[in-house]
mmCIF file of C-alpha atoms and ligand atoms in Angstrom:
data_model
loop_
_atom_site.group_PDB
_atom_site.id
_atom_site.type_symbol
_atom_site.label_atom_id
_atom_site.label_comp_id
_atom_site.label_asym_id
_atom_site.label_seq_id
_atom_site.Cartn_x
_atom_site.Cartn_y
_atom_site.Cartn_z
ATOM 1 C CA MET A 1172 92.219 -3.477 21.676
ATOM 2 C CA ALA A 1173 90.508 -3.701 24.919
ATOM 3 C CA GLU A 1174 90.500 -7.468 26.170
ATOM 4 C CA LYS A 1175 88.168 -9.071 28.645
ATOM 5 C CA ASN A 1176 89.887 -11.353 31.260
ATOM 6 C CA ALA A 1177 87.180 -14.139 32.503
ATOM 7 C CA PRO A 1178 86.915 -16.595 29.681
ATOM 8 C CA TYR A 1179 83.416 -17.926 29.062
ATOM 9 C CA HIS A 1180 82.337 -21.758 29.080
ATOM 10 C CA ALA A 1181 80.530 -20.590 26.168
ATOM 11 C CA ILE A 1182 79.850 -17.727 23.879
ATOM 12 C CA ILE A 1183 76.619 -17.963 21.733
ATOM 13 C CA VAL A 1184 76.699 -15.586 18.654
ATOM 14 C CA GLY A 1185 73.062 -14.743 17.795
ATOM 15 C CA GLY A 1186 70.305 -13.704 19.788
ATOM 16 C CA GLY A 1187 67.311 -15.605 17.517
ATOM 17 C CA PHE A 1188 65.086 -18.307 19.327
ATOM 18 C CA TYR A 1189 68.070 -20.706 18.893
ATOM 19 C CA GLY A 1190 70.914 -18.659 20.111
ATOM 20 C CA CYS A 1191 68.609 -17.795 23.435
ATOM 21 C CA SER A 1192 67.394 -21.220 24.203
ATOM 22 C CA LEU A 1193 71.063 -22.951 23.748
ATOM 23 C CA ALA A 1194 72.433 -20.130 25.949
ATOM 24 C CA VAL A 1195 69.745 -20.722 28.735
ATOM 25 C CA ALA A 1196 70.356 -24.592 28.789
ATOM 26 C CA LEU A 1197 73.972 -23.881 28.951
ATOM 27 C CA ALA A 1198 73.735 -21.363 31.753
ATOM 28 C CA ARG A 1199 71.508 -23.831 33.633
ATOM 29 C CA GLN A 1200 74.010 -26.214 33.614
ATOM 30 C CA GLY A 1201 75.931 -23.899 35.265
ATOM 31 C CA GLY A 1202 78.426 -22.648 32.706
ATOM 32 C CA LYS A 1203 79.321 -18.753 32.426
ATOM 33 C CA VAL A 1204 77.787 -17.831 29.113
ATOM 34 C CA LEU A 1205 77.663 -14.990 27.011
ATOM 35 C CA LEU A 1206 75.254 -14.025 24.243
ATOM 36 C CA CYS A 1207 76.151 -11.706 21.860
ATOM 37 C CA GLU A 1208 73.677 -10.033 19.183
ATOM 38 C CA GLN A 1209 73.798 -7.533 16.775
ATOM 39 C CA GLU A 1210 70.632 -5.773 16.773
ATOM 40 C CA GLU A 1211 69.024 -3.895 19.514
ATOM 41 C CA SER A 1212 67.010 -6.425 20.765
ATOM 42 C CA LEU A 1213 66.642 -10.573 20.630
ATOM 43 C CA LEU A 1214 64.266 -12.379 18.160
ATOM 44 C CA THR A 1215 64.057 -9.557 15.538
ATOM 45 C CA ARG A 1216 65.258 -11.414 12.741
ATOM 46 C CA ALA A 1217 64.013 -14.987 11.372
ATOM 47 C CA SER A 1218 62.613 -15.748 14.461
ATOM 48 C CA PHE A 1219 60.036 -12.931 14.399
ATOM 49 C CA ASN A 1220 59.544 -12.969 10.535
ATOM 50 C CA ASN A 1221 58.162 -16.134 9.950
ATOM 51 C CA GLN A 1222 54.678 -17.920 9.410
ATOM 52 C CA ALA A 1223 54.450 -18.251 13.390
ATOM 53 C CA ARG A 1224 53.111 -21.987 12.658
ATOM 54 C CA VAL A 1225 53.681 -24.431 15.425
ATOM 55 C CA HIS A 1226 54.257 -27.394 13.421
ATOM 56 C CA ASN A 1227 52.576 -30.606 14.342
ATOM 57 C CA GLY A 1228 53.656 -32.621 11.196
ATOM 58 C CA TYR A 1229 50.720 -31.819 8.642
ATOM 59 C CA HIS A 1230 53.233 -30.009 6.897
ATOM 60 C CA TYR A 1231 55.553 -32.575 5.664
ATOM 61 C CA PRO A 1232 53.731 -35.292 3.988
ATOM 62 C CA ARG A 1233 56.605 -36.039 1.859
ATOM 63 C CA SER A 1234 59.144 -36.621 5.003
ATOM 64 C CA VAL A 1235 57.901 -39.134 7.159
ATOM 65 C CA LEU A 1236 61.022 -38.210 9.724
ATOM 66 C CA THR A 1237 60.354 -34.411 9.779
ATOM 67 C CA ALA A 1238 56.516 -34.870 10.247
ATOM 68 C CA LEU A 1239 57.132 -37.407 12.837
ATOM 69 C CA ARG A 1240 59.867 -35.356 14.601
ATOM 70 C CA SER A 1241 56.998 -32.452 14.514
ATOM 71 C CA ARG A 1242 54.573 -34.707 15.833
ATOM 72 C CA VAL A 1243 56.973 -35.838 18.614
ATOM 73 C CA ASN A 1244 58.158 -31.951 19.524
ATOM 74 C CA PHE A 1245 54.596 -30.337 19.219
ATOM 75 C CA PRO A 1246 53.267 -31.187 22.790
ATOM 76 C CA ARG A 1247 56.661 -30.382 24.115
ATOM 77 C CA TRP A 1248 57.071 -27.047 22.680
ATOM 78 C CA VAL A 1249 53.158 -26.288 23.474
ATOM 79 C CA SER A 1250 53.844 -27.262 26.972
ATOM 80 C CA ALA A 1251 57.076 -25.423 27.156
ATOM 81 C CA TYR A 1252 56.221 -22.099 25.526
ATOM 82 C CA ARG A 1253 52.397 -22.241 26.508
ATOM 83 C CA GLY A 1254 52.259 -18.430 27.495
ATOM 84 C CA CYS A 1255 53.025 -17.750 23.584
ATOM 85 C CA VAL A 1256 50.808 -20.430 21.855
ATOM 86 C CA VAL A 1257 48.004 -18.907 20.269
ATOM 87 C CA ASP A 1258 45.142 -21.994 19.939
ATOM 88 C CA ASP A 1259 42.163 -20.188 19.450
ATOM 89 C CA PHE A 1260 41.432 -20.602 16.068
ATOM 90 C CA GLU A 1261 40.752 -23.494 13.587
ATOM 91 C CA LYS A 1262 43.146 -24.625 11.456
ATOM 92 C CA TYR A 1263 42.358 -26.502 8.218
ATOM 93 C CA TYR A 1264 44.598 -28.315 5.599
ATOM 94 C CA ALA A 1265 43.129 -28.573 1.959
ATOM 95 C CA ILE A 1266 44.388 -30.666 -0.870
ATOM 96 C CA ALA A 1267 44.297 -29.184 -4.120
ATOM 97 C CA ARG A 1268 43.234 -31.842 -7.311
ATOM 98 C CA ARG A 1269 45.652 -30.506 -9.879
ATOM 99 C CA PHE A 1270 49.567 -30.153 -9.603
ATOM 100 C CA SER A 1271 49.481 -31.484 -5.821
ATOM 101 C CA LYS A 1272 52.483 -33.425 -4.754
ATOM 102 C CA VAL A 1273 50.174 -35.520 -2.514
ATOM 103 C CA SER A 1274 46.395 -36.713 -2.889
ATOM 104 C CA ALA A 1275 43.874 -36.478 -0.422
ATOM 105 C CA GLN A 1276 44.122 -40.159 0.216
ATOM 106 C CA GLN A 1277 48.342 -40.022 0.305
ATOM 107 C CA PHE A 1278 47.695 -37.213 2.884
ATOM 108 C CA ARG A 1279 45.152 -38.973 5.207
ATOM 109 C CA SER A 1280 47.518 -42.237 5.111
ATOM 110 C CA MET A 1281 50.576 -40.290 5.965
ATOM 111 C CA MET A 1282 48.830 -38.537 8.909
ATOM 112 C CA ARG A 1283 47.385 -41.952 10.359
ATOM 113 C CA ARG A 1284 51.130 -43.256 10.121
ATOM 114 C CA ILE A 1285 52.523 -40.365 12.365
ATOM 115 C CA ASP A 1286 48.965 -40.313 14.590
ATOM 116 C CA ALA A 1287 48.009 -36.565 14.008
ATOM 117 C CA PRO A 1288 44.397 -35.769 14.580
ATOM 118 C CA LEU A 1289 42.556 -35.262 11.132
ATOM 119 C CA GLU A 1290 38.985 -34.927 10.608
ATOM 120 C CA PRO A 1291 36.985 -33.887 7.186
ATOM 121 C CA ALA A 1292 36.244 -30.422 7.551
ATOM 122 C CA PRO A 1293 32.754 -29.150 8.165
ATOM 123 C CA LYS A 1294 30.493 -28.195 5.538
ATOM 124 C CA HIS A 1295 30.123 -24.498 6.202
ATOM 125 C CA VAL A 1296 34.305 -24.588 5.833
ATOM 126 C CA THR A 1297 34.450 -26.721 3.052
ATOM 127 C CA LYS A 1298 31.795 -24.482 1.135
ATOM 128 C CA LEU A 1299 34.489 -21.595 1.321
ATOM 129 C CA PHE A 1300 36.925 -23.328 -1.127
ATOM 130 C CA ASN A 1301 36.301 -23.859 -5.013
ATOM 131 C CA SER A 1302 35.695 -27.784 -5.365
ATOM 132 C CA ALA A 1303 36.563 -27.591 -8.917
ATOM 133 C CA LEU A 1304 40.208 -27.052 -7.381
ATOM 134 C CA ILE A 1305 40.142 -28.555 -4.008
ATOM 135 C CA GLU A 1306 39.752 -32.183 -3.806
ATOM 136 C CA GLN A 1307 39.265 -31.975 0.279
ATOM 137 C CA VAL A 1308 39.382 -30.175 3.365
ATOM 138 C CA PHE A 1309 40.836 -31.600 6.796
ATOM 139 C CA SER A 1310 40.306 -30.362 9.924
ATOM 140 C CA VAL A 1311 43.468 -30.652 12.193
ATOM 141 C CA ARG A 1312 45.133 -29.623 15.182
ATOM 142 C CA GLU A 1313 47.941 -26.899 14.675
ATOM 143 C CA PHE A 1314 48.704 -23.762 16.833
ATOM 144 C CA ALA A 1315 50.699 -20.303 15.914
ATOM 145 C CA PHE A 1316 52.996 -18.726 18.266
ATOM 146 C CA ASP A 1317 53.322 -14.676 19.318
ATOM 147 C CA ALA A 1318 56.746 -13.728 18.561
ATOM 148 C CA VAL A 1319 56.868 -10.466 20.810
ATOM 149 C CA LYS A 1320 55.450 -12.955 23.685
ATOM 150 C CA LEU A 1321 58.087 -15.380 22.887
ATOM 151 C CA ARG A 1322 60.751 -12.373 22.922
ATOM 152 C CA ALA A 1323 59.708 -11.477 26.195
ATOM 153 C CA MET A 1324 59.914 -15.096 27.558
ATOM 154 C CA MET A 1325 63.119 -15.534 26.596
ATOM 155 C CA GLU A 1326 64.611 -12.321 27.872
ATOM 156 C CA ALA A 1327 63.054 -13.312 31.229
ATOM 157 C CA ASP A 1328 64.771 -16.836 31.102
ATOM 158 C CA LEU A 1329 68.484 -15.510 30.087
ATOM 159 C CA LYS A 1330 68.021 -13.515 33.081
ATOM 160 C CA GLU A 1331 66.988 -15.984 35.121
ATOM 161 C CA ALA A 1332 69.751 -18.394 34.017
ATOM 162 C CA GLY A 1333 72.470 -15.902 34.493
ATOM 163 C CA VAL A 1334 73.180 -15.231 31.096
ATOM 164 C CA GLU A 1335 75.145 -12.283 30.144
ATOM 165 C CA VAL A 1336 73.771 -10.669 26.989
ATOM 166 C CA MET A 1337 75.584 -7.954 25.009
ATOM 167 C CA TYR A 1338 73.214 -6.141 22.166
ATOM 168 C CA ARG A 1339 74.546 -4.278 19.088
ATOM 169 C CA THR A 1340 77.781 -6.383 19.135
ATOM 170 C CA ARG A 1341 78.400 -8.186 16.110
ATOM 171 C CA ALA A 1342 81.215 -11.163 16.204
ATOM 172 C CA VAL A 1343 83.584 -10.146 13.142
ATOM 173 C CA LYS A 1344 86.055 -13.085 13.670
ATOM 174 C CA LEU A 1345 86.852 -16.221 15.191
ATOM 175 C CA ALA A 1346 90.215 -17.814 15.857
ATOM 176 C CA GLN A 1347 91.937 -20.761 17.826
ATOM 177 C CA ASP A 1348 93.644 -19.418 20.966
ATOM 178 C CA GLY A 1349 95.117 -22.283 22.810
ATOM 179 C CA SER A 1350 92.602 -24.545 23.839
ATOM 180 C CA SER A 1351 90.052 -21.997 23.669
ATOM 181 C CA ILE A 1352 88.586 -20.089 20.851
ATOM 182 C CA ARG A 1353 88.863 -16.293 20.494
ATOM 183 C CA VAL A 1354 85.614 -14.214 19.565
ATOM 184 C CA SER A 1355 86.289 -10.769 18.031
ATOM 185 C CA LEU A 1356 83.332 -8.247 18.620
ATOM 186 C CA LEU A 1357 82.330 -4.891 17.391
ATOM 187 C CA HIS A 1358 80.499 -3.253 19.943
ATOM 188 C CA ASP A 1359 79.048 0.452 19.358
ATOM 189 C CA GLY A 1360 81.698 0.700 16.694
ATOM 190 C CA HIS A 1361 84.311 -0.530 19.242
ATOM 191 C CA GLU A 1362 86.392 -3.682 18.969
ATOM 192 C CA THR A 1363 86.921 -5.713 21.761
ATOM 193 C CA ALA A 1364 87.794 -9.647 22.194
ATOM 194 C CA THR A 1365 87.219 -12.253 24.638
ATOM 195 C CA SER A 1366 87.271 -16.164 24.383
ATOM 196 C CA ALA A 1367 85.297 -19.541 25.424
ATOM 197 C CA THR A 1368 85.906 -22.781 25.796
ATOM 198 C CA HIS A 1369 82.525 -23.523 23.128
ATOM 199 C CA VAL A 1370 81.430 -21.188 20.708
ATOM 200 C CA PHE A 1371 77.664 -21.510 18.843
ATOM 201 C CA ASN A 1372 77.404 -19.928 15.463
ATOM 202 C CA CYS A 1373 73.469 -19.363 15.903
ATOM 203 C CA THR A 1374 73.467 -16.639 13.066
ATOM 204 C CA TYR A 1375 71.102 -18.514 10.681
ATOM 205 C CA SER A 1376 71.259 -16.973 7.304
ATOM 206 C CA HIS A 1377 74.515 -15.193 8.602
ATOM 207 C CA ILE A 1378 76.295 -18.566 9.720
ATOM 208 C CA ASN A 1379 78.907 -18.455 6.483
ATOM 209 C CA GLU A 1380 79.363 -14.973 6.426
ATOM 210 C CA LEU A 1381 81.191 -15.355 10.044
ATOM 211 C CA LEU A 1382 83.000 -18.622 8.863
ATOM 212 C CA ALA A 1383 84.246 -16.617 5.722
ATOM 213 C CA ALA A 1384 85.115 -13.702 8.138
ATOM 214 C CA SER A 1385 87.458 -16.611 9.991
ATOM 215 C CA GLY A 1386 88.930 -18.112 7.070
ATOM 216 C CA LEU A 1387 86.838 -21.095 8.192
ATOM 217 C CA PRO A 1388 85.228 -23.631 5.389
ATOM 218 C CA LEU A 1389 81.738 -22.480 4.825
ATOM 219 C CA ILE A 1390 78.818 -24.820 4.766
ATOM 220 C CA ARG A 1391 76.402 -25.503 1.906
ATOM 221 C CA LEU A 1392 73.249 -23.740 2.376
ATOM 222 C CA LYS A 1393 70.470 -22.456 0.494
ATOM 223 C CA HIS A 1394 69.187 -18.910 0.805
ATOM 224 C CA GLU A 1395 65.796 -17.287 -0.458
ATOM 225 C CA LEU A 1396 64.647 -13.806 0.007
ATOM 226 C CA ALA A 1397 61.192 -14.370 1.287
ATOM 227 C CA GLU A 1398 58.226 -11.889 1.333
ATOM 228 C CA MET A 1399 54.960 -12.605 3.532
ATOM 229 C CA ALA A 1400 52.157 -10.336 3.239
ATOM 230 C CA LEU A 1401 50.568 -9.258 6.253
ATOM 231 C CA VAL A 1402 46.805 -8.762 5.554
ATOM 232 C CA GLU A 1403 43.725 -8.006 7.549
ATOM 233 C CA VAL A 1404 41.580 -10.855 6.398
ATOM 234 C CA PRO A 1405 37.289 -10.687 6.250
ATOM 235 C CA GLU A 1406 35.230 -11.517 9.060
ATOM 236 C CA MET A 1407 34.618 -15.180 8.075
ATOM 237 C CA LEU A 1408 38.287 -16.033 7.630
ATOM 238 C CA ARG A 1409 39.296 -13.965 10.936
ATOM 239 C CA ASN A 1410 39.201 -17.120 13.224
ATOM 240 C CA LEU A 1411 40.984 -19.759 10.323
ATOM 241 C CA GLY A 1412 44.308 -20.645 9.764
ATOM 242 C CA ILE A 1413 44.356 -22.421 6.084
ATOM 243 C CA THR A 1414 46.983 -24.154 4.006
ATOM 244 C CA VAL A 1415 46.433 -25.538 0.691
ATOM 245 C CA MET A 1416 48.974 -28.543 0.178
ATOM 246 C CA CYS A 1417 51.210 -29.673 -1.204
ATOM 247 C CA GLY A 1418 52.899 -28.008 -4.048
ATOM 248 C CA PRO A 1419 53.020 -24.317 -5.712
ATOM 249 C CA PHE A 1420 50.048 -23.295 -3.226
ATOM 250 C CA PHE A 1421 49.701 -21.087 -0.531
ATOM 251 C CA SER A 1422 48.833 -20.750 3.464
ATOM 252 C CA CYS A 1423 46.893 -17.829 5.141
ATOM 253 C CA MET A 1424 48.106 -18.051 8.965
ATOM 254 C CA PRO A 1425 47.313 -15.974 12.173
ATOM 255 C CA PHE A 1426 50.368 -14.063 12.906
ATOM 256 C CA PRO A 1427 49.551 -12.917 16.384
ATOM 257 C CA ALA A 1428 52.312 -10.634 16.996
ATOM 258 C CA ARG A 1429 50.809 -7.862 14.626
ATOM 259 C CA ARG A 1430 47.327 -9.444 15.198
ATOM 260 C CA LEU A 1431 47.149 -9.784 11.512
ATOM 261 C CA HIS A 1432 47.200 -12.612 9.191
ATOM 262 C CA THR A 1433 50.031 -13.913 6.948
ATOM 263 C CA LEU A 1434 49.687 -14.612 3.407
ATOM 264 C CA SER A 1435 52.455 -16.840 1.647
ATOM 265 C CA HIS A 1436 52.561 -18.358 -1.383
ATOM 266 C CA VAL A 1437 54.829 -21.213 -2.633
ATOM 267 C CA ARG A 1438 55.759 -19.785 -5.907
ATOM 268 C CA TYR A 1439 55.472 -15.798 -5.103
ATOM 269 C CA THR A 1440 56.945 -15.885 -1.504
ATOM 270 C CA PRO A 1441 60.513 -16.430 -2.645
ATOM 271 C CA HIS A 1442 61.921 -13.372 -4.447
ATOM 272 C CA GLY A 1443 65.057 -15.235 -5.505
ATOM 273 C CA SER A 1444 67.285 -17.841 -4.020
ATOM 274 C CA TRP A 1445 70.880 -18.570 -4.226
ATOM 275 C CA GLN A 1446 73.339 -21.061 -3.142
ATOM 276 C CA GLU A 1447 76.449 -20.090 -0.619
ATOM 277 C CA THR A 1448 79.481 -18.770 -2.449
ATOM 278 C CA GLU A 1449 82.505 -16.916 -1.036
ATOM 279 C CA ARG A 1450 80.846 -13.562 -1.829
ATOM 280 C CA ALA A 1451 77.589 -12.481 -0.317
ATOM 281 C CA SER A 1452 75.051 -12.653 -3.259
ATOM 282 C CA PRO A 1453 73.617 -9.557 -4.610
ATOM 283 C CA GLU A 1454 70.083 -10.274 -3.151
ATOM 284 C CA LEU A 1455 71.950 -10.713 0.204
ATOM 285 C CA ARG A 1456 73.656 -7.205 -0.085
ATOM 286 C CA ASP A 1457 70.412 -5.573 -1.079
ATOM 287 C CA PHE A 1458 68.500 -6.854 1.807
ATOM 288 C CA LEU A 1459 71.253 -6.115 4.164
ATOM 289 C CA ASN A 1460 71.089 -2.557 2.757
ATOM 290 C CA HIS A 1461 67.310 -2.255 3.515
ATOM 291 C CA LYS A 1462 66.370 -2.578 -0.312
ATOM 292 C CA ARG A 1463 63.005 -4.285 -0.916
ATOM 293 C CA PRO A 1464 62.011 -5.659 -4.358
ATOM 294 C CA ALA A 1465 58.318 -4.608 -5.304
ATOM 295 C CA SER A 1466 55.844 -6.679 -3.467
ATOM 296 C CA HIS A 1467 54.428 -9.858 -4.894
ATOM 297 C CA TYR A 1468 51.448 -9.561 -3.149
ATOM 298 C CA PRO A 1469 49.118 -9.393 -5.897
ATOM 299 C CA TYR A 1470 50.331 -12.296 -7.660
ATOM 300 C CA MET A 1471 50.171 -14.122 -4.138
ATOM 301 C CA LEU A 1472 46.429 -12.836 -3.935
ATOM 302 C CA ALA A 1473 45.200 -13.521 -7.748
ATOM 303 C CA ASP A 1474 46.387 -17.203 -7.619
ATOM 304 C CA SER A 1475 45.269 -18.105 -3.552
ATOM 305 C CA GLN A 1476 41.590 -16.306 -4.415
ATOM 306 C CA ARG A 1477 41.072 -18.871 -7.225
ATOM 307 C CA TYR A 1478 41.037 -21.754 -4.404
ATOM 308 C CA LEU A 1479 39.785 -19.457 -1.620
ATOM 309 C CA PRO A 1480 37.479 -16.759 -3.396
ATOM 310 C CA ALA A 1481 37.126 -14.941 0.308
ATOM 311 C CA LEU A 1482 40.531 -13.774 0.133
ATOM 312 C CA SER A 1483 39.603 -11.266 -2.359
ATOM 313 C CA GLU A 1484 38.269 -9.112 0.286
ATOM 314 C CA CYS A 1485 41.971 -8.878 2.366
ATOM 315 C CA ARG A 1486 43.450 -5.773 2.765
ATOM 316 C CA LEU A 1487 47.094 -5.441 2.423
ATOM 317 C CA VAL A 1488 48.852 -4.124 5.603
ATOM 318 C CA ASP A 1489 52.489 -4.533 5.519
ATOM 319 C CA SER A 1490 55.018 -7.375 4.313
ATOM 320 C CA LEU A 1491 57.414 -9.045 6.491
ATOM 321 C CA TRP A 1492 60.904 -9.856 4.628
ATOM 322 C CA GLU A 1493 63.420 -12.157 5.777
ATOM 323 C CA ILE A 1494 66.191 -14.149 4.422
ATOM 324 C CA LYS A 1495 64.836 -18.126 4.556
ATOM 325 C CA THR A 1496 68.085 -20.510 4.716
ATOM 326 C CA VAL A 1497 67.728 -24.414 4.510
ATOM 327 C CA LEU A 1498 69.780 -27.298 3.886
ATOM 328 C CA PRO A 1499 70.118 -27.560 -0.035
ATOM 329 C CA GLN A 1500 69.785 -31.345 0.475
ATOM 330 C CA THR A 1501 66.779 -31.300 2.147
ATOM 331 C CA GLU A 1502 64.799 -29.609 -1.335
ATOM 332 C CA GLU A 1503 63.664 -32.794 -2.980
ATOM 333 C CA CYS A 1504 61.404 -34.128 -0.254
ATOM 334 C CA ASP A 1505 60.912 -30.832 1.869
ATOM 335 C CA SER A 1506 62.542 -32.000 4.771
ATOM 336 C CA ARG A 1507 63.738 -29.899 7.766
ATOM 337 C CA PRO A 1508 66.441 -31.341 9.723
ATOM 338 C CA ILE A 1509 68.364 -29.234 12.198
ATOM 339 C CA LEU A 1510 72.037 -28.362 11.174
ATOM 340 C CA PHE A 1511 74.365 -29.048 13.861
ATOM 341 C CA LYS A 1512 78.105 -29.154 12.764
ATOM 342 C CA SER A 1513 80.197 -29.311 15.892
ATOM 343 C CA ASP A 1514 84.255 -28.582 15.336
ATOM 344 C CA SER A 1515 83.699 -26.367 12.197
ATOM 345 C CA GLY A 1516 86.951 -25.544 11.091
ATOM 346 C CA LEU A 1517 87.926 -24.970 14.985
ATOM 347 C CA LYS A 1518 87.670 -27.363 17.845
ATOM 348 C CA ASN A 1519 84.621 -26.703 19.935
ATOM 349 C CA LEU A 1520 82.976 -24.415 17.172
ATOM 350 C CA HIS A 1521 79.651 -25.492 16.823
ATOM 351 C CA CYS A 1522 77.017 -24.293 13.991
ATOM 352 C CA VAL A 1523 73.838 -24.461 14.930
ATOM 353 C CA MET A 1524 70.586 -23.856 12.720
ATOM 354 C CA GLY A 1525 67.119 -24.863 13.367
ATOM 355 C CA ALA A 1526 64.426 -25.093 10.314
ATOM 356 C CA LYS A 1527 61.677 -24.996 12.916
ATOM 357 C CA ILE A 1528 60.715 -23.674 15.956
ATOM 358 C CA ASP A 1529 60.168 -26.972 17.098
ATOM 359 C CA ASN A 1530 63.123 -28.582 16.200
ATOM 360 C CA ILE A 1531 64.852 -26.658 18.995
ATOM 361 C CA PHE A 1532 64.553 -29.840 21.386
ATOM 362 C CA ASP A 1533 66.732 -32.031 18.855
ATOM 363 C CA ALA A 1534 69.559 -29.006 18.979
ATOM 364 C CA LEU A 1535 69.252 -28.915 22.801
ATOM 365 C CA ALA A 1536 69.623 -32.765 22.596
ATOM 366 C CA GLU A 1537 72.885 -32.523 20.405
ATOM 367 C CA CYS A 1538 74.157 -30.000 22.888
ATOM 368 C CA ALA A 1539 73.610 -32.170 25.737
ATOM 369 C CA HIS A 1540 76.192 -34.480 23.980
ATOM 370 C CA LEU A 1541 79.001 -32.100 24.183
HETATM 371 C C1 FAD B 2922 60.023 -16.649 5.553
HETATM 372 C C2 FAD B 2922 60.019 -17.827 6.953
HETATM 373 C C3 FAD B 2922 59.141 -18.497 7.245
HETATM 374 C C4 FAD B 2922 59.249 -19.461 8.165
HETATM 375 N N1 FAD B 2922 57.945 -20.032 9.080
HETATM 376 C C5 FAD B 2922 58.166 -20.878 9.968
HETATM 377 C C6 FAD B 2922 56.802 -21.593 10.715
HETATM 378 O O1 FAD B 2922 55.774 -20.832 10.403
HETATM 379 N N2 FAD B 2922 56.844 -22.151 11.586
HETATM 380 C C7 FAD B 2922 58.504 -22.437 12.086
HETATM 381 O O2 FAD B 2922 58.458 -23.603 13.165
HETATM 382 N N3 FAD B 2922 59.563 -22.178 11.469
HETATM 383 C C8 FAD B 2922 59.396 -21.281 10.564
HETATM 384 N N4 FAD B 2922 60.666 -20.529 9.885
HETATM 385 C C9 FAD B 2922 62.121 -21.235 10.600
HETATM 386 C C10 FAD B 2922 62.028 -20.186 11.915
HETATM 387 O O3 FAD B 2922 61.856 -19.152 11.707
HETATM 388 C C11 FAD B 2922 63.665 -20.378 11.912
HETATM 389 O O4 FAD B 2922 63.943 -21.797 12.092
HETATM 390 C C12 FAD B 2922 64.177 -19.773 13.106
HETATM 391 O O5 FAD B 2922 63.453 -18.944 13.705
HETATM 392 C C13 FAD B 2922 65.689 -19.627 13.243
HETATM 393 O O6 FAD B 2922 66.324 -19.012 14.581
HETATM 394 P P1 FAD B 2922 67.394 -18.828 14.820
HETATM 395 O O7 FAD B 2922 68.099 -18.296 16.102
HETATM 396 O O8 FAD B 2922 68.404 -20.050 13.982
HETATM 397 O O9 FAD B 2922 67.917 -17.378 13.788
HETATM 398 P P2 FAD B 2922 67.336 -16.016 13.837
HETATM 399 O O10 FAD B 2922 66.060 -15.771 14.612
HETATM 400 O O11 FAD B 2922 67.298 -15.146 12.517
HETATM 401 O O12 FAD B 2922 68.430 -15.224 14.581
HETATM 402 C C14 FAD B 2922 69.824 -15.540 14.396
HETATM 403 C C15 FAD B 2922 70.303 -14.105 15.154
HETATM 404 O O13 FAD B 2922 71.740 -13.666 14.801
HETATM 405 C C16 FAD B 2922 71.754 -12.193 14.729
HETATM 406 N N5 FAD B 2922 73.301 -12.261 13.973
HETATM 407 C C17 FAD B 2922 73.567 -12.571 12.620
HETATM 408 N N6 FAD B 2922 74.921 -12.425 12.582
HETATM 409 C C18 FAD B 2922 75.449 -12.106 13.766
HETATM 410 C C19 FAD B 2922 77.014 -12.136 13.851
HETATM 411 N N7 FAD B 2922 77.840 -11.722 12.923
HETATM 412 N N8 FAD B 2922 77.011 -11.139 15.269
HETATM 413 C C20 FAD B 2922 75.819 -11.276 16.131
HETATM 414 N N9 FAD B 2922 74.636 -11.525 16.131
HETATM 415 C C21 FAD B 2922 74.381 -11.583 14.726
HETATM 416 C C22 FAD B 2922 70.760 -11.989 13.919
HETATM 417 O O14 FAD B 2922 70.559 -10.809 14.099
HETATM 418 C C23 FAD B 2922 69.591 -12.749 14.472
HETATM 419 O O15 FAD B 2922 69.112 -11.769 15.652
HETATM 420 C C24 FAD B 2922 60.454 -19.602 8.838
HETATM 421 C C25 FAD B 2922 61.627 -19.152 8.421
HETATM 422 C C26 FAD B 2922 61.500 -18.184 7.354
HETATM 423 C C27 FAD B 2922 62.633 -17.177 6.833
#
């Protein structure tokens, strides 16, 4: 087995938005950093296959802490990643009359509490909704991001910070090696190993896979196989992003990386969920083997168009599929804190999972304490 000689200050496993951002931050502090990513390029998984929403608090009316953190992080994210931010569309949140977990009044007072700008939507927009099902529509300030541009920005930042990046390289096992951690890697089918003082497991839905392969304790996570339809919306919706809150409803958001919109539905986007166990679940194995279930788009559309009739003119182009992973304890109030677990079975092994891209600043703050 080939051995790399120079140990690193940090090895980051996983080249999504979180792994790349941590690698850049650590390298800028002067450490020698290696980033390994199993795919051909960076940001191909959850950091690409998501709703592309830059959160500003509106999505979390039942969790004041999550709403407030997004509110604080929003201007920072927009400023730090300006080149990837898409703000040339109007954004509306609508509150359903029935089955909603918040009323329009509750939504309004929560947004006032976190100081999130909110106004009644103009008449020409309100008229798009079915007033029998929608209590009120609000005009808000929320943006989207272009994941292709974000990838290019991350590549440039990694290069400028001097991070060594290994593509097509899978971390297969971690083990204590004196005061360092030894990382076994599979690169283009060849096994190699190297070591570092700190290792960051930033593999999102694969966090437990690497822990299990290393014989380390698992972290309680909940996974969901998610489908977001990629649609061409009719002209009258092209410049809009719409979210109906708060319960089994839907979002229709611009997806700049493909110049389409995503249509996602709280009830139909999930194709099954499972808690972490010792063995990979059948859904995970099928997903990894590129097997996809039949699309739920017809159900998403049938329900969404009751609230927003213009959606009936959407044209399905494709679907984005991804495993969405959350901390199970956050399900009740729909909060989205980060996971930052240090000494996760090994000294200086840190498992990091951001629930949203704006949480990156919370992860970087934790990292600065190490
Ligand atoms: C359906 C869905 C919708 C979402 N919508 C939004 C939204 O609108 N706004 C928002 O802010 N957030 C959203 N999120 C959350 C957001 O996408 C994630 O918080 C974020 O992308 C996580 O980034 P990451 O770097 O941790 O994960 P990823 O981008 O998944 O990166 C993990 C990387 O690790 C690599 N990897 C895995 N195992 C190994 C290994 N053993 N060795 C080497 N590499 C490995 C993978 O190939 C991958 O590139 C959504 C998520 C999903 C799934």
